[in-house]
Coordinates of C-alpha atoms in Angstrom, one line a residue:
M1 CA -1.9 -13.9 -24.4
T2 CA 0.1 -13.5 -21.1
L3 CA -0.1 -16.7 -19.1
A4 CA 0.5 -16.3 -15.4
K5 CA -0.2 -18.3 -12.2
A6 CA -3.3 -17.2 -10.4
L7 CA -3.8 -16.6 -6.7
D8 CA -7.0 -18.5 -6.3
A9 CA -8.7 -21.0 -4.0
D10 CA -6.8 -24.0 -5.5
Q11 CA -3.4 -22.1 -5.1
R12 CA -4.2 -21.4 -1.5
A13 CA -5.1 -25.0 -0.8
D14 CA -1.9 -26.2 -2.5
A15 CA 0.2 -23.7 -0.6
L16 CA -1.2 -24.9 2.7
Q17 CA -0.4 -28.5 1.8
Q18 CA 3.1 -27.6 0.7
L19 CA 3.8 -25.5 3.8
G20 CA 3.0 -28.4 6.1
A21 CA 4.7 -31.1 3.9
G22 CA 8.5 -30.4 4.3
E23 CA 11.1 -28.0 5.4
L24 CA 11.3 -24.5 3.7
D25 CA 14.5 -22.5 3.3
V26 CA 12.7 -19.3 4.3
L27 CA 9.3 -18.7 5.8
V28 CA 8.0 -15.1 5.8
V29 CA 5.4 -14.0 8.3
G30 CA 3.4 -11.0 7.2
G31 CA 1.7 -10.1 3.9
G32 CA 2.4 -6.4 3.8
I33 CA 4.8 -4.7 1.4
V34 CA 8.0 -5.8 3.2
G35 CA 6.8 -9.4 3.7
V36 CA 5.8 -10.0 0.0
G37 CA 9.0 -8.2 -1.0
A38 CA 11.1 -10.6 1.1
A39 CA 9.2 -13.6 -0.3
L40 CA 9.9 -12.5 -3.9
D41 CA 13.6 -11.7 -3.1
A42 CA 14.1 -15.1 -1.5
V43 CA 12.3 -17.2 -4.1
T44 CA 14.2 -15.5 -7.0
R45 CA 17.5 -16.5 -5.3
G46 CA 16.5 -20.1 -5.8
L47 CA 15.2 -20.8 -2.3
K48 CA 12.2 -22.7 -1.2
V49 CA 9.9 -20.1 0.3
G50 CA 6.6 -19.8 2.0
L51 CA 4.5 -16.7 3.2
V52 CA 1.7 -16.6 5.7
E53 CA -0.6 -13.7 6.5
Q54 CA -3.2 -13.7 9.2
R55 CA -5.7 -11.6 7.2
D56 CA -5.6 -10.4 3.6
L57 CA -2.6 -9.2 1.6
A58 CA -2.0 -5.5 2.5
S59 CA -4.8 -5.5 5.0
G60 CA -2.8 -3.4 7.4
T61 CA -0.5 -0.4 6.9
S62 CA 0.3 -1.3 3.3
S63 CA -3.2 -0.5 2.0
R64 CA -3.5 2.7 4.0
S65 CA -0.5 4.8 3.1
S66 CA -0.3 8.1 1.2
K67 CA 0.1 6.0 -1.9
L68 CA 3.3 7.8 -2.9
V69 CA 6.5 6.5 -4.3
H70 CA 8.9 9.3 -3.4
G71 CA 12.3 10.3 -2.3
G72 CA 11.1 12.1 0.8
L73 CA 11.8 15.8 0.1
R74 CA 11.5 16.7 3.8
Y75 CA 14.5 14.5 4.7
L76 CA 16.8 16.9 2.8
E77 CA 16.1 19.4 5.7
M78 CA 17.4 16.7 8.0
F79 CA 20.6 16.3 5.9
D80 CA 19.7 12.6 5.4
F81 CA 21.1 12.6 1.8
A82 CA 21.8 8.9 1.7
L83 CA 18.2 8.0 2.5
V84 CA 16.8 10.4 -0.1
K85 CA 19.2 9.2 -2.8
E86 CA 18.3 5.5 -2.0
A87 CA 14.6 6.3 -2.1
L88 CA 14.9 8.2 -5.4
E89 CA 16.8 5.3 -7.0
E90 CA 14.0 3.0 -5.9
R91 CA 11.4 5.4 -7.3
G92 CA 13.2 5.4 -10.7
L93 CA 13.5 1.6 -10.7
L94 CA 9.8 1.1 -9.9
L95 CA 8.7 3.6 -12.5
T96 CA 10.9 2.6 -15.4
R97 CA 11.6 -1.1 -14.9
L98 CA 9.8 -3.0 -12.2
A99 CA 6.2 -1.7 -12.2
P100 CA 5.6 0.9 -14.9
H101 CA 2.0 -0.2 -15.1
L102 CA 1.3 0.6 -11.5
V103 CA 3.6 3.6 -10.8
R104 CA 3.0 6.9 -12.5
P105 CA 4.5 10.4 -12.2
V106 CA 2.5 13.1 -10.4
P107 CA 3.2 16.9 -10.4
F108 CA 3.2 18.7 -7.1
L109 CA 3.2 22.4 -6.2
Y110 CA 5.1 23.6 -3.2
P111 CA 3.5 27.0 -2.4
L112 CA 5.9 29.7 -1.3
E113 CA 4.6 31.9 1.5
H114 CA 7.8 34.1 1.8
A115 CA 10.1 35.5 -0.8
W116 CA 13.1 34.0 0.9
E117 CA 11.7 30.5 0.4
R118 CA 12.2 30.6 -3.4
P119 CA 16.0 30.3 -3.3
Y120 CA 15.9 28.0 -0.2
V121 CA 13.2 25.6 -1.4
G122 CA 14.4 25.9 -5.0
A123 CA 17.9 24.7 -4.0
G124 CA 16.5 21.8 -2.2
V125 CA 14.3 20.7 -5.1
A126 CA 17.2 21.1 -7.5
L127 CA 19.3 18.8 -5.3
Y128 CA 16.4 16.4 -5.2
D129 CA 16.3 16.3 -9.0
T130 CA 20.1 16.0 -9.2
M131 CA 20.1 13.0 -6.9
A132 CA 17.5 11.3 -9.0
M133 CA 19.4 12.1 -12.3
T134 CA 22.7 10.8 -11.0
G135 CA 21.3 7.6 -9.5
R136 CA 21.8 4.1 -10.9
Y137 CA 18.4 4.0 -12.7
D138 CA 16.5 6.4 -15.0
M139 CA 14.9 9.4 -13.3
G140 CA 11.7 8.8 -15.2
V141 CA 10.0 12.2 -14.3
P142 CA 10.4 15.8 -15.6
K143 CA 12.6 18.3 -13.8
H144 CA 11.3 20.9 -11.4
K145 CA 10.1 24.3 -12.5
H146 CA 9.7 27.7 -10.8
V147 CA 6.1 29.0 -10.9
F148 CA 5.2 32.6 -10.2
R149 CA 1.9 34.1 -8.9
K150 CA 0.1 34.6 -12.2
Q151 CA 1.1 31.2 -13.4
L152 CA 0.0 29.6 -10.2
A153 CA -3.4 31.3 -10.4
R154 CA -3.8 29.7 -13.9
M155 CA -2.6 26.3 -12.9
A156 CA -4.6 26.2 -9.6
P157 CA -7.6 28.5 -9.8
D158 CA -9.0 27.4 -6.4
I159 CA -5.8 28.2 -4.5
R160 CA -5.5 31.4 -2.6
T161 CA -2.6 33.2 -4.2
D162 CA -2.9 36.7 -2.6
N163 CA -0.5 35.8 0.2
L164 CA 1.8 33.6 -1.9
H165 CA 5.0 34.3 -3.8
G166 CA 4.3 31.7 -6.4
A167 CA 5.3 28.0 -6.1
I168 CA 7.8 25.4 -7.2
R169 CA 6.5 22.5 -9.3
Y170 CA 8.2 19.2 -9.0
Y171 CA 7.4 15.6 -9.7
D172 CA 7.1 12.4 -7.6
C173 CA 5.2 9.2 -8.2
Q174 CA 2.1 7.5 -6.9
V175 CA 0.9 3.9 -6.7
D176 CA -2.1 2.0 -5.5
D177 CA -0.3 0.5 -2.6
A178 CA -2.6 -2.5 -2.1
R179 CA -2.4 -3.5 -5.8
L180 CA 1.4 -3.2 -5.6
V181 CA 1.5 -5.6 -2.6
M182 CA -0.9 -8.1 -4.3
T183 CA 1.2 -7.9 -7.6
I184 CA 4.4 -8.6 -5.7
A185 CA 2.8 -11.5 -3.9
R186 CA 1.5 -12.9 -7.2
T187 CA 4.9 -12.5 -8.8
A188 CA 6.5 -14.4 -5.9
A189 CA 3.9 -17.2 -6.3
N190 CA 4.6 -17.2 -10.0
N191 CA 8.2 -17.9 -9.2
G192 CA 7.4 -20.7 -6.8
A193 CA 6.6 -19.2 -3.4
H194 CA 3.8 -20.8 -1.4
V195 CA 1.5 -17.9 -0.4
A196 CA -1.3 -18.5 2.2
T197 CA -3.6 -15.7 3.5
R198 CA -5.9 -16.1 6.5
T199 CA -3.2 -18.2 8.2
Q200 CA -2.2 -17.0 11.6
V201 CA 1.0 -17.8 13.4
T202 CA 0.2 -19.0 16.9
G203 CA 3.7 -20.0 18.2
F204 CA 7.2 -21.0 17.2
L205 CA 8.8 -24.4 16.9
R206 CA 12.1 -24.7 18.7
D207 CA 15.1 -27.0 18.7
G208 CA 16.9 -25.9 21.8
D209 CA 17.4 -22.1 21.4
R210 CA 16.9 -22.2 17.7
V211 CA 13.6 -21.4 15.9
V212 CA 12.9 -24.1 13.3
G213 CA 9.5 -23.0 12.2
V214 CA 6.1 -22.0 13.4
R215 CA 2.8 -23.3 14.5
A216 CA -0.1 -21.8 12.5
R217 CA -3.8 -22.0 12.1
D218 CA -5.7 -21.9 8.9
L219 CA -8.5 -19.5 9.9
E220 CA -10.8 -20.6 7.1
G221 CA -10.4 -24.3 7.4
Q222 CA -10.1 -24.2 11.2
R223 CA -7.2 -26.5 11.3
D224 CA -3.7 -26.3 12.8
L225 CA -0.4 -27.0 11.0
E226 CA 3.3 -26.9 11.7
I227 CA 5.5 -25.2 9.1
R228 CA 9.2 -26.0 9.3
A229 CA 11.8 -23.7 7.9
R230 CA 15.6 -23.2 8.2
V231 CA 14.9 -19.5 9.0
V232 CA 11.8 -17.4 9.7
I233 CA 11.6 -13.8 8.6
N234 CA 9.1 -11.8 10.6
A235 CA 7.8 -8.8 8.6
A236 CA 4.7 -8.1 10.7
G237 CA 5.0 -4.3 10.9
V238 CA 3.1 -2.9 13.9
W239 CA 2.5 -6.5 15.1
T240 CA 6.3 -7.0 15.6
D241 CA 6.0 -6.7 19.4
E242 CA 3.3 -9.4 19.5
V243 CA 5.5 -11.8 17.5
Q244 CA 8.4 -11.1 19.8
D245 CA 6.1 -12.0 22.7
L246 CA 5.5 -15.4 21.1
V247 CA 9.3 -16.0 21.0
G248 CA 9.9 -14.9 24.6
G249 CA 13.0 -13.4 26.1
K250 CA 14.1 -9.8 25.8
A251 CA 12.7 -8.0 22.8
Q252 CA 15.2 -6.8 20.2
L253 CA 13.0 -4.2 18.5
D254 CA 10.6 -1.8 20.1
V255 CA 8.0 -0.8 17.5
D256 CA 5.5 2.0 18.2
A257 CA 2.4 2.6 16.1
S258 CA 1.8 6.1 14.7
K259 CA -1.6 6.8 13.2
G260 CA -1.9 8.6 9.9
I261 CA -5.3 9.4 8.4
H262 CA -6.3 10.5 4.9
V263 CA -9.6 11.9 3.5
V264 CA -10.8 11.6 0.0
V265 CA -12.8 14.4 -1.7
P266 CA -14.1 14.8 -5.3
K267 CA -11.7 16.2 -7.9
D268 CA -14.1 19.0 -8.8
R269 CA -13.9 20.5 -5.3
I270 CA -10.3 21.7 -6.0
R271 CA -9.5 23.0 -9.4
S272 CA -5.8 22.4 -10.0
E273 CA -3.5 20.8 -12.5
C274 CA -1.2 19.6 -9.8
G275 CA -1.2 18.2 -6.3
F276 CA 0.2 20.2 -3.3
I277 CA 2.6 19.7 -0.5
T278 CA 3.1 22.1 2.4
K279 CA 4.5 21.8 5.9
T280 CA 2.3 21.9 9.0
E281 CA 3.4 22.4 12.6
K282 CA 3.5 18.6 13.1
S283 CA 4.3 17.0 9.7
V284 CA 3.6 17.4 6.0
L285 CA 0.3 18.0 4.3
F286 CA -0.2 16.3 0.9
V287 CA -3.1 17.0 -1.5
I288 CA -2.6 14.1 -4.0
P289 CA -4.5 13.6 -7.3
W290 CA -6.2 10.2 -7.3
G291 CA -8.3 9.6 -10.5
Q292 CA -11.5 11.5 -10.0
F293 CA -10.6 12.4 -6.4
W294 CA -8.1 14.1 -4.2
I295 CA -6.4 12.3 -1.3
I296 CA -5.6 14.7 1.5
G297 CA -3.2 13.6 4.3
T298 CA -1.7 13.0 6.7
T299 CA -1.7 13.1 10.5
D300 CA 0.9 11.7 12.8
T301 CA -0.3 10.7 16.3
S302 CA 0.5 7.9 18.6
W303 CA -1.8 4.9 18.8
D304 CA -2.0 2.2 21.4
L305 CA -5.5 0.8 20.7
D306 CA -6.7 -1.9 18.3
L307 CA -3.9 -2.5 15.7
A308 CA -6.1 -4.3 13.1
H309 CA -8.6 -1.5 12.8
P310 CA -7.2 2.0 13.6
A311 CA -10.0 4.5 13.7
A312 CA -10.1 8.1 12.4
S313 CA -11.7 10.5 14.8
K314 CA -13.6 13.7 14.1
A315 CA -10.6 15.6 15.5
D316 CA -8.3 13.9 12.9
I317 CA -10.6 14.9 10.0
D318 CA -11.0 18.5 11.4
Y319 CA -7.2 18.8 11.5
L320 CA -6.7 17.9 7.9
L321 CA -9.6 20.0 6.7
G322 CA -8.4 22.9 8.7
H323 CA -4.9 22.8 7.2
V324 CA -6.0 22.3 3.6
N325 CA -8.6 25.1 3.9
R326 CA -5.8 27.6 4.6
L327 CA -4.8 27.1 0.9
L328 CA -8.3 27.1 -0.6
K329 CA -10.6 30.0 -1.7
D330 CA -13.7 27.8 -1.2
P331 CA -13.1 25.7 2.0
L332 CA -14.0 22.1 2.3
D333 CA -16.2 20.7 5.1
H334 CA -17.3 17.2 6.2
R335 CA -20.0 17.0 3.5
D336 CA -17.3 17.0 0.9
V337 CA -15.6 13.9 2.3
V338 CA -16.2 10.8 0.2
G339 CA -13.9 8.4 2.0
V340 CA -11.6 8.3 5.1
Y341 CA -9.0 5.7 5.9
A342 CA -6.5 5.3 8.8
G343 CA -3.2 3.4 8.9
L344 CA -0.5 2.7 11.4
R345 CA 3.2 3.4 10.7
P346 CA 5.6 1.1 12.5
L347 CA 8.1 3.5 14.1
L348 CA 11.3 2.1 15.6
K349 CA 12.5 3.1 19.0
A350 CA 15.9 2.4 20.4
V351 CA 17.0 -1.2 19.7
A352 CA 19.0 -3.6 21.9
K353 CA 22.7 -3.5 21.7
Q354 CA 24.6 -6.3 20.1
G355 CA 24.9 -9.2 22.5
E356 CA 22.5 -7.7 25.0
G357 CA 19.8 -9.8 26.7
N358 CA 19.5 -13.3 25.3
G359 CA 22.4 -13.1 23.0
G360 CA 20.6 -11.8 19.9
E361 CA 22.1 -9.4 17.4
T362 CA 20.7 -6.3 15.8
T363 CA 22.0 -4.6 12.7
K364 CA 21.1 -1.0 12.1
L365 CA 21.0 -0.9 8.3
S366 CA 19.5 2.6 7.7
R367 CA 17.8 5.4 9.4
E368 CA 14.4 4.0 8.3
H369 CA 14.6 0.3 8.9
T370 CA 16.3 -2.2 11.1
V371 CA 17.0 -6.0 10.9
A372 CA 17.4 -8.0 14.1
N373 CA 18.2 -11.6 14.9
P374 CA 16.8 -12.1 18.5
V375 CA 17.4 -15.9 18.5
P376 CA 19.0 -18.3 16.0
G377 CA 16.6 -19.0 13.1
L378 CA 14.5 -15.9 13.4
V379 CA 15.0 -12.6 11.7
L380 CA 12.9 -9.4 12.4
V381 CA 12.6 -6.5 10.0
A382 CA 10.8 -3.3 10.9
G383 CA 10.5 0.3 10.0
G384 CA 11.0 1.8 6.6
K385 CA 8.5 3.0 4.0
L386 CA 6.7 1.9 0.9
T387 CA 9.2 3.2 -1.6
T388 CA 12.2 1.3 -0.2
Y389 CA 10.4 -2.0 0.4
R390 CA 12.8 -3.8 -2.0
V391 CA 15.9 -2.6 -0.1
M392 CA 14.3 -3.7 3.2
A393 CA 13.4 -7.1 1.8
R394 CA 16.9 -7.6 0.4
D395 CA 18.5 -6.7 3.7
A396 CA 16.3 -9.0 5.6
V397 CA 17.0 -12.0 3.3
D398 CA 20.7 -11.2 3.2
H399 CA 20.7 -11.4 7.0
A400 CA 18.5 -14.5 7.1
I401 CA 20.7 -16.6 4.7
R402 CA 24.1 -15.4 5.7
D403 CA 25.0 -18.8 7.1
F404 CA 23.6 -20.8 4.1
D405 CA 26.2 -22.5 1.9
A406 CA 27.1 -20.2 -1.1
P407 CA 24.0 -17.9 -0.8
L408 CA 23.1 -16.2 -4.1
P409 CA 22.7 -12.4 -4.2
S410 CA 19.4 -10.5 -4.7
I411 CA 18.2 -10.0 -8.2
T412 CA 14.9 -8.2 -7.6
D413 CA 16.2 -5.1 -9.3
R414 CA 16.0 -7.1 -12.5
V415 CA 12.7 -8.9 -11.9
P416 CA 9.7 -6.9 -13.4
L417 CA 6.5 -7.4 -11.6
M418 CA 3.6 -9.3 -13.3
G419 CA 1.9 -7.0 -15.7
A420 CA 5.0 -5.0 -16.5
W421 CA 5.9 -7.2 -19.4
G422 CA 3.6 -6.2 -22.3
H423 CA 2.4 -3.0 -20.7
E424 CA 4.0 -0.7 -23.2
A425 CA 2.9 -2.7 -26.2
R426 CA -0.7 -3.0 -25.0
T427 CA -0.7 0.7 -24.3
N428 CA 0.3 1.4 -27.9
Q429 CA -2.5 -1.0 -28.9
R430 CA -5.2 0.6 -26.8
V431 CA -7.3 1.7 -29.7
A432 CA -7.2 -1.8 -31.3
L433 CA -8.0 -3.3 -27.9
S434 CA -11.0 -1.0 -27.5
R435 CA -12.4 -1.9 -31.0
A436 CA -11.8 -5.7 -30.4
S437 CA -13.4 -5.8 -27.0
G438 CA -16.2 -3.2 -27.5
L439 CA -15.1 -1.3 -24.4
E440 CA -14.7 2.4 -24.5
I441 CA -11.1 3.6 -24.7
G442 CA -11.3 5.1 -21.3
R443 CA -12.2 1.7 -19.9
I444 CA -9.1 0.2 -21.6
D445 CA -6.9 2.9 -20.1
H446 CA -8.4 2.2 -16.7
L447 CA -7.6 -1.6 -17.1
L448 CA -4.1 -0.9 -18.4
G449 CA -3.4 1.3 -15.3
R450 CA -4.4 -1.6 -13.0
Y451 CA -3.3 -4.7 -14.8
G452 CA -0.7 -3.7 -17.4
G453 CA 0.1 -6.5 -19.7
L454 CA -2.3 -8.8 -17.8
V455 CA -5.1 -6.9 -19.4
D456 CA -5.3 -9.8 -21.8
E457 CA -6.6 -12.0 -19.0
L458 CA -9.4 -9.5 -18.2
L459 CA -10.4 -9.2 -21.9
A460 CA -10.4 -13.0 -22.3
L461 CA -12.8 -13.2 -19.3
I462 CA -15.0 -10.6 -20.9
H463 CA -14.9 -12.4 -24.3
R464 CA -16.1 -15.6 -22.6
R465 CA -18.8 -13.8 -20.6
P466 CA -19.8 -10.5 -22.2
E467 CA -22.0 -9.5 -19.3
L468 CA -18.8 -9.0 -17.3
A469 CA -18.1 -5.9 -19.4
D470 CA -21.0 -4.1 -17.6
P471 CA -20.1 -1.6 -14.8
L472 CA -20.4 -2.8 -11.2
P473 CA -23.7 -1.4 -9.9
G474 CA -23.0 1.2 -7.2
A475 CA -19.4 1.6 -8.4
E476 CA -19.7 2.2 -12.1
H477 CA -16.0 3.2 -12.5
Y478 CA -15.2 -0.5 -12.1
L479 CA -16.3 -3.4 -14.3
R480 CA -18.0 -6.6 -13.1
A481 CA -15.1 -8.5 -14.6
E482 CA -12.7 -6.9 -12.1
V483 CA -14.6 -8.3 -9.1
L484 CA -14.5 -11.8 -10.5
Y485 CA -10.9 -11.5 -11.5
A486 CA -10.0 -10.4 -8.0
V487 CA -11.2 -13.8 -6.8
T488 CA -10.0 -16.0 -9.6
H489 CA -6.5 -14.4 -10.0
E490 CA -5.7 -12.0 -7.2
G491 CA -6.3 -13.9 -3.9
A492 CA -9.5 -12.1 -2.7
R493 CA -11.4 -14.4 -0.3
H494 CA -14.0 -12.0 1.2
L495 CA -16.1 -9.0 0.1
D496 CA -13.9 -6.6 2.1
D497 CA -10.9 -7.8 0.2
V498 CA -12.5 -6.7 -3.1
L499 CA -14.2 -3.5 -2.1
A500 CA -11.4 -2.1 0.1
R501 CA -8.2 -3.4 -1.5
R502 CA -8.5 -5.1 -4.9
T503 CA -10.6 -2.1 -5.9
R504 CA -11.0 1.2 -3.9
V505 CA -14.8 1.3 -3.9
S506 CA -14.8 1.8 -0.1
I507 CA -13.2 5.2 -0.4
E508 CA -14.3 6.2 -3.9
T509 CA -18.0 6.3 -3.4
F510 CA -20.1 8.5 -1.2
D511 CA -21.9 5.5 0.3
R512 CA -18.6 3.8 1.0
G513 CA -19.5 0.9 -1.3
I514 CA -22.9 0.0 0.3
A515 CA -24.7 -0.1 -3.1
A516 CA -22.0 -2.2 -4.7
A517 CA -21.8 -4.7 -1.8
R518 CA -24.5 -7.2 -2.9
P519 CA -23.7 -7.2 -6.6
A520 CA -20.0 -7.7 -5.8
A521 CA -20.8 -10.5 -3.3
E522 CA -23.0 -12.3 -5.9
L523 CA -20.2 -12.3 -8.4
M524 CA -17.8 -13.6 -5.7
A525 CA -20.2 -16.3 -4.5
E526 CA -20.2 -18.1 -7.8
A527 CA -16.4 -18.3 -7.8
L528 CA -15.9 -19.2 -4.2
G529 CA -18.9 -21.5 -3.8
W530 CA -20.7 -19.5 -1.2
D531 CA -24.2 -20.5 -0.2
D532 CA -27.0 -18.0 0.4
A533 CA -26.2 -17.8 4.1
Q534 CA -22.5 -17.0 3.6
L535 CA -23.3 -14.4 0.9
E536 CA -25.7 -12.7 3.4
D537 CA -23.0 -12.9 6.1
E538 CA -20.4 -11.3 3.8
V539 CA -22.8 -8.4 2.9
D540 CA -23.9 -7.9 6.5
H541 CA -20.3 -7.8 7.7
Y542 CA -19.4 -5.2 5.1
L543 CA -22.4 -3.0 5.9
R544 CA -21.6 -3.2 9.6
R545 CA -18.0 -2.3 8.9
V546 CA -19.0 0.8 7.0
E547 CA -21.4 1.9 9.7
A548 CA -18.8 1.3 12.4
E549 CA -16.3 3.5 10.5
R550 CA -18.8 6.2 10.0
Q551 CA -19.7 6.3 13.7
S552 CA -16.1 6.3 14.7
Q553 CA -15.4 9.4 12.5
L554 CA -18.0 11.3 14.5
M555 CA -16.2 10.7 17.8
P556 CA -14.1 13.5 19.3
T557 CA -11.3 11.2 20.7
D558 CA -9.3 8.2 19.7
Q559 CA -10.7 6.2 22.6
E560 CA -14.3 6.8 21.6
A561 CA -13.5 6.3 17.9
D562 CA -11.8 2.9 18.7
E563 CA -14.8 1.8 20.7
E564 CA -17.2 2.4 17.8
R565 CA -14.9 0.8 15.2
V566 CA -14.3 -2.5 17.0
K567 CA -18.1 -3.1 17.2
A568 CA -17.9 -4.5 13.7
R569 CA -16.4 -8.0 14.0
D570 CA -14.0 -9.5 11.5
I571 CA -15.4 -11.9 8.9
V572 CA -12.7 -14.5 9.8

């Protein structure tokens, strides 16, 4: 059996105690993909590390992406070859070494509307593959292939081919972004990092001009604490400006929020062996396979309203449906939409020049992300994308510890995430696992794709309590065991954590998880010690959230959509 440290209530309590007990080497603020990546990078260098997140792990942008691990084919048109090569190397590393249980190849078709596009796009995709093959890590996916009109009609019967000159098929990868974040956080904790969610930074501790830690509030225990650290890394994404306001002085980074929305539709509404990618007048349209569904995205519009709960408007949904329907014989409409989610990209504007303002320093490390040092003891990292999180985290930690005595280099390219070890062996043993557990082999495959080698922990839980092998009412593609495991091992504290992030019930069921809410809450209550009043409060909050989201998606403008969405209060 694979033994691993759990993210549970006891771990959180111990983390809070340790955070307030002595000085850390590095404190990371923000539990998104970059924050957890920085915590893992720092702790595996032998440093004493803490991480605080004001809500749940991946509760912001890092659970609301296109869920792709990719090189960024469109950047080739911008001649940003270094960025593409870097991202492709990280794609290969995640797929073949760090997270083979979470990252998987996905075929895409790039439809060709004009004959001249075949040599042009074909050359670009060939370069894309060549960069991946000549990188430092295994490519991990098949090479591209030219597809002609008759082949395209067989591969994608629901695509309109009359005005197309075939397509090019190529591969990228996908991942459940929230599970990736949680798994990195758990890997960091397993290596000694102190991880505390629902812990909000309220101010900074100063010794003269130097930041020496933070003041924070445990939002669940309603108590304040001081956390001292030699250096603080802020990885708060679209909240970067708010953190800079707490520091005071002239801001080093200027981060704008850009809203991107996605819709989820049933798999049987678009018959195709592959996903699709095509350019729009504003960005790129993806149609991405997602189990029994398709994810269609994305938009790219500025957002200056509520950062915690960006809202998708009817105009956003109409935009996506309108563009995807140009490809389809049988158009989609709002009745086909199972789920909708909106996220905010942290986009960097011009940064302060070195020595400007209050004497801070900014280092432009790539087109996609920037690390800044506005005052001694504080490092800011912002920008970037999901695929290159490890590079961003490495750069931030390098910058943070540059004045430490004999700092050790990053080793995260050689640290597999929890669940990677044993994944291949357990996959080979899938038939035996099915027989021993009594679960259908399809269920075993589902668990392997979510937990990898940690599937042993799920099966042990089911062995002790056979009723947990039953499907979750209202979301039968998940097991009851997965809800309980999310609480006992994966840091889930509230119903929303489970239905929106540890699982994807909220976007994979037509009722947005309403039927599953109470059965899931009852399973969580026994592990978290909720009384009847708290259980009812959790269910009520979730139902209100679903209703607020549904109403916001009927509104024609962002302002009206935001007003509807914020009517549902946060549970903490």
